[in-house]
Amino acid sequence: MTHADEAGFDGGLREFFDYRDLAMARVTGGKIQAHVIRAKDGHKATGGWHYHHLDFQMVYVLKGWVRFEYDGVGEVLLKPGSCVYQPPGIKHREIEHSADMELIEIVSPADFETIAIEAP
């Protein structure tokens, strides 16, 4: 169990986001990772194309908005209440986000590899 008033945000996969670990990796033996991710003050997305070696990834937007681009799909705007499943290996990039963006991301396994690529 974690509580927002007892937890802080720190660095993570992307330098333009802050991450709050929801402690799922610890309690699932590394099967699942969950974070609350928010926009870092004064930072903008780099827009780099990449994909992940993982089995499952979903994003649920709590506040603000975020614009992704997916290979074969195009640009997608996610806003509060939007949920997206990102299939394993899908090439994607985060284009931009609002200053107040906050989302939940759940992935499996907890540790996975991210591969940077040129535009598809």
PDB file of C-alpha atoms in Angstrom:
ATOM      1  CA  MET A   1       0.000   0.000   0.000  1.00  0.00           C
ATOM      2  CA  THR A   2       1.217   3.509  -0.790  1.00  0.00           C
ATOM      3  CA  HIS A   3      -0.287   6.909   0.023  1.00  0.00           C
ATOM      4  CA  ALA A   4       0.223  10.118  -1.935  1.00  0.00           C
ATOM      5  CA  ASP A   5       0.876  12.174   1.199  1.00  0.00           C
ATOM      6  CA  GLU A   6       3.707   9.810   2.191  1.00  0.00           C
ATOM      7  CA  ALA A   7       5.381   9.372  -1.213  1.00  0.00           C
ATOM      8  CA  GLY A   8       7.535  11.609  -3.344  1.00  0.00           C
ATOM      9  CA  PHE A   9       8.329  11.921  -7.026  1.00  0.00           C
ATOM     10  CA  ASP A  10      11.782  11.392  -8.479  1.00  0.00           C
ATOM     11  CA  GLY A  11      13.533  10.603 -11.762  1.00  0.00           C
ATOM     12  CA  GLY A  12      12.754   7.747 -14.086  1.00  0.00           C
ATOM     13  CA  LEU A  13      12.902   6.632 -17.706  1.00  0.00           C
ATOM     14  CA  ARG A  14      12.283  10.063 -19.262  1.00  0.00           C
ATOM     15  CA  GLU A  15      14.102  13.219 -18.127  1.00  0.00           C
ATOM     16  CA  PHE A  16      11.043  15.398 -18.792  1.00  0.00           C
ATOM     17  CA  PHE A  17       8.834  13.457 -16.347  1.00  0.00           C
ATOM     18  CA  ASP A  18       8.805  12.868 -12.581  1.00  0.00           C
ATOM     19  CA  TYR A  19       7.808   9.401 -11.349  1.00  0.00           C
ATOM     20  CA  ARG A  20       6.088   8.183  -8.178  1.00  0.00           C
ATOM     21  CA  ASP A  21       6.627   4.466  -7.680  1.00  0.00           C
ATOM     22  CA  LEU A  22       3.447   2.678  -6.545  1.00  0.00           C
ATOM     23  CA  ALA A  23       5.512  -0.257  -5.164  1.00  0.00           C
ATOM     24  CA  MET A  24       3.968  -2.908  -7.408  1.00  0.00           C
ATOM     25  CA  ALA A  25       7.332  -4.317  -8.505  1.00  0.00           C
ATOM     26  CA  ARG A  26       8.271  -5.076  -4.921  1.00  0.00           C
ATOM     27  CA  VAL A  27       5.022  -6.843  -4.045  1.00  0.00           C
ATOM     28  CA  THR A  28       4.751  -8.783  -7.345  1.00  0.00           C
ATOM     29  CA  GLY A  29       8.339  -9.977  -7.460  1.00  0.00           C
ATOM     30  CA  GLY A  30       9.034  -7.829 -10.513  1.00  0.00           C
ATOM     31  CA  LYS A  31       6.055  -9.010 -12.549  1.00  0.00           C
ATOM     32  CA  ILE A  32       4.367  -5.572 -12.651  1.00  0.00           C
ATOM     33  CA  GLN A  33       5.487  -1.965 -12.314  1.00  0.00           C
ATOM     34  CA  ALA A  34       3.111   0.957 -11.757  1.00  0.00           C
ATOM     35  CA  HIS A  35       3.944   4.649 -11.591  1.00  0.00           C
ATOM     36  CA  VAL A  36       2.176   7.942 -11.364  1.00  0.00           C
ATOM     37  CA  ILE A  37       4.001  10.076 -13.921  1.00  0.00           C
ATOM     38  CA  ARG A  38       3.749  13.865 -14.116  1.00  0.00           C
ATOM     39  CA  ALA A  39       5.243  16.599 -16.248  1.00  0.00           C
ATOM     40  CA  LYS A  40       8.479  17.985 -14.837  1.00  0.00           C
ATOM     41  CA  ASP A  41       8.431  21.778 -14.439  1.00  0.00           C
ATOM     42  CA  GLY A  42      10.202  23.551 -17.281  1.00  0.00           C
ATOM     43  CA  HIS A  43      10.847  20.418 -19.369  1.00  0.00           C
ATOM     44  CA  LYS A  44       9.417  19.546 -22.764  1.00  0.00           C
ATOM     45  CA  ALA A  45       9.260  16.158 -24.479  1.00  0.00           C
ATOM     46  CA  THR A  46      12.150  15.220 -26.754  1.00  0.00           C
ATOM     47  CA  GLY A  47       9.884  13.352 -29.186  1.00  0.00           C
ATOM     48  CA  GLY A  48      12.333  10.502 -29.730  1.00  0.00           C
ATOM     49  CA  TRP A  49      10.985   7.360 -31.409  1.00  0.00           C
ATOM     50  CA  HIS A  50      11.407   4.159 -29.397  1.00  0.00           C
ATOM     51  CA  TYR A  51       9.842   0.851 -28.462  1.00  0.00           C
ATOM     52  CA  HIS A  52       9.920  -1.381 -25.395  1.00  0.00           C
ATOM     53  CA  HIS A  53      10.682  -5.053 -24.836  1.00  0.00           C
ATOM     54  CA  LEU A  54       7.802  -5.907 -22.486  1.00  0.00           C
ATOM     55  CA  ASP A  55       4.623  -7.938 -22.279  1.00  0.00           C
ATOM     56  CA  PHE A  56       2.103  -5.256 -21.278  1.00  0.00           C
ATOM     57  CA  GLN A  57       1.891  -1.448 -21.121  1.00  0.00           C
ATOM     58  CA  MET A  58      -1.074   0.799 -20.448  1.00  0.00           C
ATOM     59  CA  VAL A  59      -1.471   4.492 -19.718  1.00  0.00           C
ATOM     60  CA  TYR A  60      -4.407   6.218 -17.983  1.00  0.00           C
ATOM     61  CA  VAL A  61      -4.467  10.048 -17.919  1.00  0.00           C
ATOM     62  CA  LEU A  62      -5.447  11.673 -14.627  1.00  0.00           C
ATOM     63  CA  LYS A  63      -4.861  15.384 -15.413  1.00  0.00           C
ATOM     64  CA  GLY A  64      -3.845  17.560 -18.341  1.00  0.00           C
ATOM     65  CA  TRP A  65      -3.140  16.060 -21.739  1.00  0.00           C
ATOM     66  CA  VAL A  66      -0.423  14.238 -23.657  1.00  0.00           C
ATOM     67  CA  ARG A  67       0.042  13.713 -27.406  1.00  0.00           C
ATOM     68  CA  PHE A  68       1.649  10.465 -28.617  1.00  0.00           C
ATOM     69  CA  GLU A  69       2.389   9.219 -32.110  1.00  0.00           C
ATOM     70  CA  TYR A  70       2.212   5.502 -32.875  1.00  0.00           C
ATOM     71  CA  ASP A  71       3.664   3.786 -35.934  1.00  0.00           C
ATOM     72  CA  GLY A  72       0.777   2.704 -38.147  1.00  0.00           C
ATOM     73  CA  VAL A  73      -1.775   4.709 -36.135  1.00  0.00           C
ATOM     74  CA  GLY A  74      -0.650   8.350 -36.207  1.00  0.00           C
ATOM     75  CA  GLU A  75      -1.052  11.019 -33.543  1.00  0.00           C
ATOM     76  CA  VAL A  76      -3.300  10.405 -30.547  1.00  0.00           C
ATOM     77  CA  LEU A  77      -4.359  13.025 -27.990  1.00  0.00           C
ATOM     78  CA  LEU A  78      -5.003  11.629 -24.518  1.00  0.00           C
ATOM     79  CA  LYS A  79      -6.835  13.734 -21.926  1.00  0.00           C
ATOM     80  CA  PRO A  80      -8.295  13.061 -18.453  1.00  0.00           C
ATOM     81  CA  GLY A  81     -10.013   9.694 -18.459  1.00  0.00           C
ATOM     82  CA  SER A  82      -8.243   8.490 -21.640  1.00  0.00           C
ATOM     83  CA  CYS A  83      -6.735   5.019 -21.452  1.00  0.00           C
ATOM     84  CA  VAL A  84      -4.462   3.406 -24.024  1.00  0.00           C
ATOM     85  CA  TYR A  85      -2.967  -0.052 -24.336  1.00  0.00           C
ATOM     86  CA  GLN A  86       0.415   0.097 -26.057  1.00  0.00           C
ATOM     87  CA  PRO A  87       1.062  -3.309 -27.657  1.00  0.00           C
ATOM     88  CA  PRO A  88       4.470  -4.894 -27.053  1.00  0.00           C
ATOM     89  CA  GLY A  89       7.064  -3.556 -29.485  1.00  0.00           C
ATOM     90  CA  ILE A  90       4.918  -0.759 -30.956  1.00  0.00           C
ATOM     91  CA  LYS A  91       7.092   2.099 -32.168  1.00  0.00           C
ATOM     92  CA  HIS A  92       5.972   5.351 -30.583  1.00  0.00           C
ATOM     93  CA  ARG A  93       6.992   8.753 -29.311  1.00  0.00           C
ATOM     94  CA  GLU A  94       5.628  11.332 -26.909  1.00  0.00           C
ATOM     95  CA  ILE A  95       5.297  14.582 -28.862  1.00  0.00           C
ATOM     96  CA  GLU A  96       4.109  17.063 -26.232  1.00  0.00           C
ATOM     97  CA  HIS A  97       2.227  17.376 -22.981  1.00  0.00           C
ATOM     98  CA  SER A  98       0.571  20.020 -20.836  1.00  0.00           C
ATOM     99  CA  ALA A  99       2.424  21.469 -17.851  1.00  0.00           C
ATOM    100  CA  ASP A 100      -0.103  19.835 -15.496  1.00  0.00           C
ATOM    101  CA  MET A 101      -0.076  16.377 -17.148  1.00  0.00           C
ATOM    102  CA  GLU A 102      -0.346  13.457 -14.740  1.00  0.00           C
ATOM    103  CA  LEU A 103      -0.955   9.821 -15.669  1.00  0.00           C
ATOM    104  CA  ILE A 104      -0.700   6.274 -14.394  1.00  0.00           C
ATOM    105  CA  GLU A 105       1.432   3.798 -16.297  1.00  0.00           C
ATOM    106  CA  ILE A 106       1.360   0.043 -15.673  1.00  0.00           C
ATOM    107  CA  VAL A 107       3.896  -2.264 -17.320  1.00  0.00           C
ATOM    108  CA  SER A 108       4.913  -5.911 -17.163  1.00  0.00           C
ATOM    109  CA  PRO A 109       7.532  -6.978 -16.415  1.00  0.00           C
ATOM    110  CA  ALA A 110       8.760  -4.264 -14.038  1.00  0.00           C
ATOM    111  CA  ASP A 111      12.214  -4.188 -15.648  1.00  0.00           C
ATOM    112  CA  PHE A 112      12.217  -3.872 -19.415  1.00  0.00           C
ATOM    113  CA  GLU A 113      14.447  -2.589 -22.181  1.00  0.00           C
ATOM    114  CA  THR A 114      13.722   0.593 -24.168  1.00  0.00           C
ATOM    115  CA  ILE A 115      15.187   0.782 -27.674  1.00  0.00           C
ATOM    116  CA  ALA A 116      15.662   4.209 -29.309  1.00  0.00           C
ATOM    117  CA  ILE A 117      15.147   4.190 -33.075  1.00  0.00           C
ATOM    118  CA  GLU A 118      15.018   6.486 -36.075  1.00  0.00           C
ATOM    119  CA  ALA A 119      11.568   7.535 -37.292  1.00  0.00           C
ATOM    120  CA  PRO A 120       9.765   4.509 -38.777  1.00  0.00           C
TER     121      PRO A 120
END
